[in-house]
Structures are given as C-alpha cells and as structure tokens.
DNA sequence: AGTAGGATAATCT
DNA sequence: GATTATCCTACTG
C-alpha cells in the first residue's frame, strides 16, 4: 500500500507531480481533522539541475529534507510570515519536491473557516501559504513521513490517477527556471490559484 | 480584470 | 544588504 506510493514518489518531481492531483492531504494538527483534495502543484528538481529549486546550489540546513527519502514533508518559511508544504520525491541523496499549491477542503471546513476568517470557501486553500494555514501546518512538521499511519500529516494518492490536467511555468520562478512548465493543475477547478509570472 | 505596495524574517551573498 | 516557490488591501478600468 504505502510502499507503492513510496515507489512512485521515488521518481523525479516533474514526472510525479501530476500523479498527486486529486490526491488527499489529511492534517490532525492542532487537534482538528482537516482534509484537502489537491488541485494544483509545482515540481522542483535537484542540485545543479533546476535553478528555481531550493536545492539548486547545495544542501543546507533549510533544504536538508529535500535530500532525504521520498514521501516526507518539506515545510519551509518564506516572506517573513508564510509556510509552504512540499512532498519530497526521489531517492535519498537526490533532492526533489512537489509544492502543494492549492486544494479543495473536503473535511473539517468549519475548522478551516475559523482559521481563515473572511475568506470565501473556494479561497480557503487557494495558494500555497493559504493551504498550510488551512491545514494548520507549520515548521514543526518538516520531515514527517506523509505515508505513515501515525503521522499528524498524511498524503493519500488518488485511487485512480488523474487523466486530465494542464501545465504552465511555475509561479514566481524567473530566469532559466521559467523554461520548464512544471506547474500542474486540474482544469475547471475554482480552487486553482491565479497564475502570476515572475517579476523583472 | 489587472496591477501596485507593504508586511516581515530566514537564508544566502 | 539583497532576495524570496506569498498574501492582503487598495486602487484603476
């Protein structure tokens, strides 16, 4: 069961990312149960390979989880106030991750409305930092095994792989990293975040 | 619909 | 000291 998912996640992030669409993230953080259906992701590659990736230059304390075994959560802090959640891919020693950018709340919507007051339902987890807020995910979950039953944060791949998805360059990634269309999203989904290209 | 500015701090040069 | 895998508010059309 979980070993099948782990095998899939041992591949390159760009090959694996679309297989996470329609998957389910379940969080028990804070004592409430919240679940999302994933509608948008982005792939990030390894050292020396992907200029848009945190792992491009070398392994550091922040990105260390990206170099670990597949199926773990890589959670990082950015812009002074936001957390972002990734699924680590690729075998241990090789870096890779899939950023979970958006999802539809399918369980615990009352909890999420409480965590994000004033937000419309479609916007509750529409964007990577909104999504972590909806799930109650912060840095203390960095490195947890998303495929272990005991974990407070879990990933379930879709029982039937998605057949219909679209791609684009990644949001906010410029330079030569913009050449790869490594953003993957489900068409006709209100929860997919609006695409913004990188600034100058 | 789109665009612009500010918030705010870890990480890296 | 610059940059950042973002979000929110407030404007303009």
Tab-separated table of C-alpha atoms (C1' of nucleotides) in Angstrom:
chain	number	residue	atom	x	y	z
A	1	UNK	CA	0.000	0.000	0.000
A	2	UNK	CA	2.218	2.742	1.254
A	3	UNK	CA	5.206	1.102	-0.408
A	4	UNK	CA	3.517	1.579	-3.778
A	5	UNK	CA	3.139	5.271	-3.063
A	6	UNK	CA	6.748	5.436	-1.896
A	7	UNK	CA	7.920	3.777	-5.105
A	8	UNK	CA	6.022	6.295	-7.183
A	9	UNK	CA	7.441	9.199	-5.185
A	10	UNK	CA	10.993	7.932	-5.699
A	11	UNK	CA	10.812	9.290	-9.262
A	12	UNK	CA	11.706	12.766	-10.478
A	13	UNK	CA	9.440	15.513	-9.153
A	14	UNK	CA	8.425	16.594	-12.660
A	15	UNK	CA	7.326	13.047	-13.504
A	16	UNK	CA	5.498	12.511	-10.229
A	17	UNK	CA	3.785	15.860	-9.655
A	18	UNK	CA	0.678	15.299	-11.789
A	19	UNK	CA	0.050	11.995	-10.012
A	20	UNK	CA	-0.646	13.957	-6.819
A	21	UNK	CA	-3.576	15.824	-8.373
A	22	UNK	CA	-6.848	14.594	-6.867
A	23	UNK	CA	-4.819	13.126	-4.015
A	24	UNK	CA	-5.771	13.833	-0.420
A	25	UNK	CA	-3.848	15.586	2.352
A	26	UNK	CA	-5.161	14.941	5.849
A	27	UNK	CA	-3.981	17.008	8.814
A	28	UNK	CA	-4.571	16.388	12.504
A	29	UNK	CA	-2.543	19.462	13.518
A	30	UNK	CA	-3.960	21.365	16.448
A	31	UNK	CA	-6.325	18.543	17.335
A	32	UNK	CA	-8.763	19.040	14.468
A	33	UNK	CA	-9.115	16.886	11.378
A	34	UNK	CA	-8.911	18.703	8.050
A	35	UNK	CA	-8.612	17.116	4.610
A	36	UNK	CA	-7.997	18.624	1.169
A	37	UNK	CA	-8.260	17.313	-2.371
A	38	UNK	CA	-5.169	18.562	-4.210
A	39	UNK	CA	-5.922	20.646	-7.323
A	40	UNK	CA	-2.594	22.396	-8.073
A	41	UNK	CA	1.094	21.508	-7.587
A	42	UNK	CA	4.569	22.505	-8.784
A	43	UNK	CA	7.680	20.337	-9.266
A	44	UNK	CA	11.145	21.346	-8.071
A	45	UNK	CA	14.269	19.479	-9.096
A	46	UNK	CA	17.649	18.678	-7.647
A	47	UNK	CA	21.120	20.073	-7.120
A	48	UNK	CA	22.664	21.676	-10.185
A	49	UNK	CA	19.613	20.828	-12.269
A	50	UNK	CA	16.778	23.245	-11.523
A	51	UNK	CA	17.641	26.943	-10.968
A	52	UNK	CA	14.233	27.500	-9.380
A	53	UNK	CA	14.777	24.903	-6.690
A	54	UNK	CA	15.941	25.491	-3.127
A	55	UNK	CA	18.281	22.540	-3.696
A	56	UNK	CA	19.971	24.039	-6.767
A	57	UNK	CA	23.162	25.297	-5.109
A	58	UNK	CA	23.822	22.719	-2.396
A	59	UNK	CA	22.393	21.042	0.653
A	60	UNK	CA	21.821	23.442	3.551
A	61	UNK	CA	20.034	23.136	6.904
A	62	UNK	CA	16.832	24.521	5.399
A	63	UNK	CA	16.603	22.235	2.376
A	64	UNK	CA	18.027	19.100	4.015
A	65	UNK	CA	14.662	17.324	3.957
A	66	UNK	CA	14.641	17.589	0.152
A	67	UNK	CA	17.706	15.325	0.076
A	68	UNK	CA	16.116	12.721	2.337
A	69	UNK	CA	13.873	9.776	1.454
A	70	UNK	CA	10.693	10.279	-0.608
A	71	UNK	CA	7.274	10.635	0.952
A	72	UNK	CA	8.260	13.115	3.663
A	73	UNK	CA	7.002	16.654	4.160
A	74	UNK	CA	9.354	19.522	3.329
A	75	UNK	CA	7.991	22.613	5.088
A	76	UNK	CA	9.756	25.955	4.759
A	77	UNK	CA	9.159	29.528	5.920
A	78	UNK	CA	9.161	32.427	3.453
A	79	UNK	CA	8.388	36.133	3.081
A	80	UNK	CA	8.679	36.578	6.824
A	81	UNK	CA	5.258	35.122	7.534
A	82	UNK	CA	4.266	32.184	5.345
A	83	UNK	CA	4.754	28.413	5.476
A	84	UNK	CA	4.756	26.232	2.363
A	85	UNK	CA	4.281	22.463	2.144
A	86	UNK	CA	6.058	20.096	-0.252
A	87	UNK	CA	6.095	16.337	-0.795
A	88	UNK	CA	9.666	15.073	-1.065
A	89	UNK	CA	10.371	12.951	-4.126
A	90	UNK	CA	13.352	10.999	-5.414
A	91	UNK	CA	15.547	8.507	-3.663
A	92	UNK	CA	17.577	9.532	-0.656
A	93	UNK	CA	20.631	11.570	-1.610
A	94	UNK	CA	18.931	13.153	-4.635
A	95	UNK	CA	16.851	16.261	-3.992
A	96	UNK	CA	13.352	16.871	-5.289
A	97	UNK	CA	9.975	18.065	-4.067
A	98	UNK	CA	6.438	18.836	-5.183
A	99	UNK	CA	4.971	22.049	-3.788
A	100	UNK	CA	1.305	21.657	-2.870
A	101	UNK	CA	-0.172	24.928	-4.132
A	102	UNK	CA	-3.938	24.568	-3.779
A	103	UNK	CA	-6.755	22.245	-2.817
A	104	UNK	CA	-10.441	21.913	-2.088
A	105	UNK	CA	-11.459	21.426	1.529
A	106	UNK	CA	-13.279	18.088	1.737
A	107	UNK	CA	-13.270	17.594	5.506
A	108	UNK	CA	-13.234	19.940	8.510
A	109	UNK	CA	-14.452	23.004	6.660
A	110	UNK	CA	-15.732	24.606	9.867
A	111	UNK	CA	-12.221	24.412	11.315
A	112	UNK	CA	-10.723	25.960	8.198
A	113	UNK	CA	-13.251	28.794	8.106
A	114	UNK	CA	-12.236	29.534	11.671
A	115	UNK	CA	-8.547	29.541	10.736
A	116	UNK	CA	-9.098	31.836	7.728
A	117	UNK	CA	-11.913	34.198	8.711
A	118	UNK	CA	-13.421	36.299	5.954
A	119	UNK	CA	-12.238	34.006	3.181
A	120	UNK	CA	-14.657	32.611	0.614
A	121	UNK	CA	-14.808	28.820	0.628
A	122	UNK	CA	-13.095	28.493	-2.736
A	123	UNK	CA	-10.195	30.592	-1.423
A	124	UNK	CA	-9.660	28.671	1.814
A	125	UNK	CA	-6.714	26.682	0.431
A	126	UNK	CA	-6.145	28.538	-2.863
A	127	UNK	CA	-2.408	29.283	-2.762
A	128	UNK	CA	0.487	27.539	-1.000
A	129	UNK	CA	0.548	29.677	2.141
A	130	UNK	CA	-3.241	29.740	2.454
A	131	UNK	CA	-3.162	25.970	2.162
A	132	UNK	CA	-0.763	25.498	5.076
A	133	UNK	CA	-2.841	27.900	7.130
A	134	UNK	CA	-5.953	25.857	6.315
A	135	UNK	CA	-4.206	22.666	7.394
A	136	UNK	CA	-2.545	24.177	10.461
A	137	UNK	CA	0.864	23.189	9.070
A	138	UNK	CA	3.992	24.919	10.408
A	139	UNK	CA	7.706	24.186	10.501
A	140	UNK	CA	7.481	21.625	13.263
A	141	UNK	CA	6.026	19.215	10.684
A	142	UNK	CA	9.099	19.463	8.457
A	143	UNK	CA	10.405	15.951	7.842
A	144	UNK	CA	7.339	13.963	8.928
A	145	UNK	CA	6.580	10.832	6.936
A	146	UNK	CA	3.415	11.538	4.958
A	147	UNK	CA	2.876	7.841	4.277
A	148	UNK	CA	2.959	6.611	7.889
A	149	UNK	CA	-0.336	5.957	9.667
A	150	UNK	CA	0.851	7.594	12.887
A	151	UNK	CA	1.731	10.944	11.282
A	152	UNK	CA	-0.238	14.096	12.019
A	153	UNK	CA	0.022	14.962	8.334
A	154	UNK	CA	-0.701	12.333	5.708
A	155	UNK	CA	-0.873	12.002	1.956
A	156	UNK	CA	-3.082	9.558	0.063
A	157	UNK	CA	-2.565	9.243	-3.660
A	158	UNK	CA	-5.725	9.114	-5.795
A	159	UNK	CA	-7.116	5.608	-6.267
A	160	UNK	CA	-7.456	6.392	-9.982
A	161	UNK	CA	-4.617	8.520	-11.420
A	162	UNK	CA	-5.807	11.803	-12.950
A	163	UNK	CA	-6.218	11.695	-16.712
A	164	UNK	CA	-6.861	15.355	-17.387
A	165	UNK	CA	-4.527	18.141	-16.301
A	166	UNK	CA	-2.892	21.287	-17.618
A	167	UNK	CA	0.595	22.743	-17.204
A	168	UNK	CA	2.270	26.160	-17.126
A	169	UNK	CA	5.548	27.685	-15.968
A	170	UNK	CA	5.884	27.912	-12.215
A	171	UNK	CA	4.516	30.845	-10.269
A	172	UNK	CA	7.117	33.399	-9.262
A	173	UNK	CA	10.021	31.454	-10.782
A	174	UNK	CA	12.047	33.539	-13.214
A	175	UNK	CA	15.316	33.253	-15.105
A	176	UNK	CA	16.101	29.944	-16.786
A	177	UNK	CA	13.912	28.233	-14.227
A	178	UNK	CA	10.914	29.647	-16.091
A	179	UNK	CA	11.673	27.463	-19.112
A	180	UNK	CA	10.236	24.308	-17.555
A	181	UNK	CA	6.407	24.016	-17.445
A	182	UNK	CA	6.404	22.355	-14.067
A	183	UNK	CA	3.155	23.736	-12.672
A	184	UNK	CA	0.347	21.174	-12.891
A	185	UNK	CA	-3.320	21.845	-12.187
A	186	UNK	CA	-6.778	20.422	-12.755
A	187	UNK	CA	-8.832	22.333	-15.345
A	188	UNK	CA	-12.175	23.905	-14.451
A	189	UNK	CA	-11.410	23.949	-10.721
A	190	UNK	CA	-12.334	27.074	-8.775
A	191	UNK	CA	-9.697	26.358	-6.120
A	192	UNK	CA	-6.728	26.641	-8.516
A	193	UNK	CA	-4.768	29.813	-7.782
A	194	UNK	CA	-4.441	32.507	-10.467
A	195	UNK	CA	-1.157	32.244	-12.359
A	196	UNK	CA	1.315	35.080	-11.895
A	197	UNK	CA	4.559	35.153	-13.782
A	198	UNK	CA	7.814	36.120	-12.134
A	199	UNK	CA	8.638	39.791	-11.729
A	200	UNK	CA	11.527	41.548	-13.542
B	1	DA	C1'	-9.598	42.152	-14.697
B	2	DG	C1'	-5.362	43.616	-13.559
B	3	DT	C1'	-1.739	45.994	-11.038
B	4	DA	C1'	0.945	48.059	-7.081
B	5	DG	C1'	2.711	48.462	-2.481
B	6	DG	C1'	3.547	46.924	2.148
B	7	DA	C1'	4.140	43.438	5.722
B	8	DT	C1'	8.005	40.769	7.717
B	9	DA	C1'	12.154	37.499	8.777
B	10	DA	C1'	15.048	33.472	7.481
B	11	DT	C1'	18.517	32.478	4.214
B	12	DC	C1'	22.282	33.322	1.413
B	13	DT	C1'	25.975	36.505	-0.816
C	1	DG	C1'	22.443	44.023	2.082
C	2	DA	C1'	19.519	41.611	-1.368
C	3	DT	C1'	16.331	38.124	-2.200
C	4	DT	C1'	12.242	35.427	-1.504
C	5	DA	C1'	8.320	28.702	-4.513
C	6	DT	C1'	3.268	34.890	-0.729
C	7	DC	C1'	-0.883	37.291	0.738
C	8	DC	C1'	-3.801	41.159	1.564
C	9	DT	C1'	-5.604	45.634	0.631
C	10	DA	C1'	-6.468	49.277	-2.265
C	11	DC	C1'	-6.564	51.295	-6.208
C	12	DT	C1'	-7.795	51.737	-11.711
C	13	DG	C1'	-10.557	50.447	-15.723
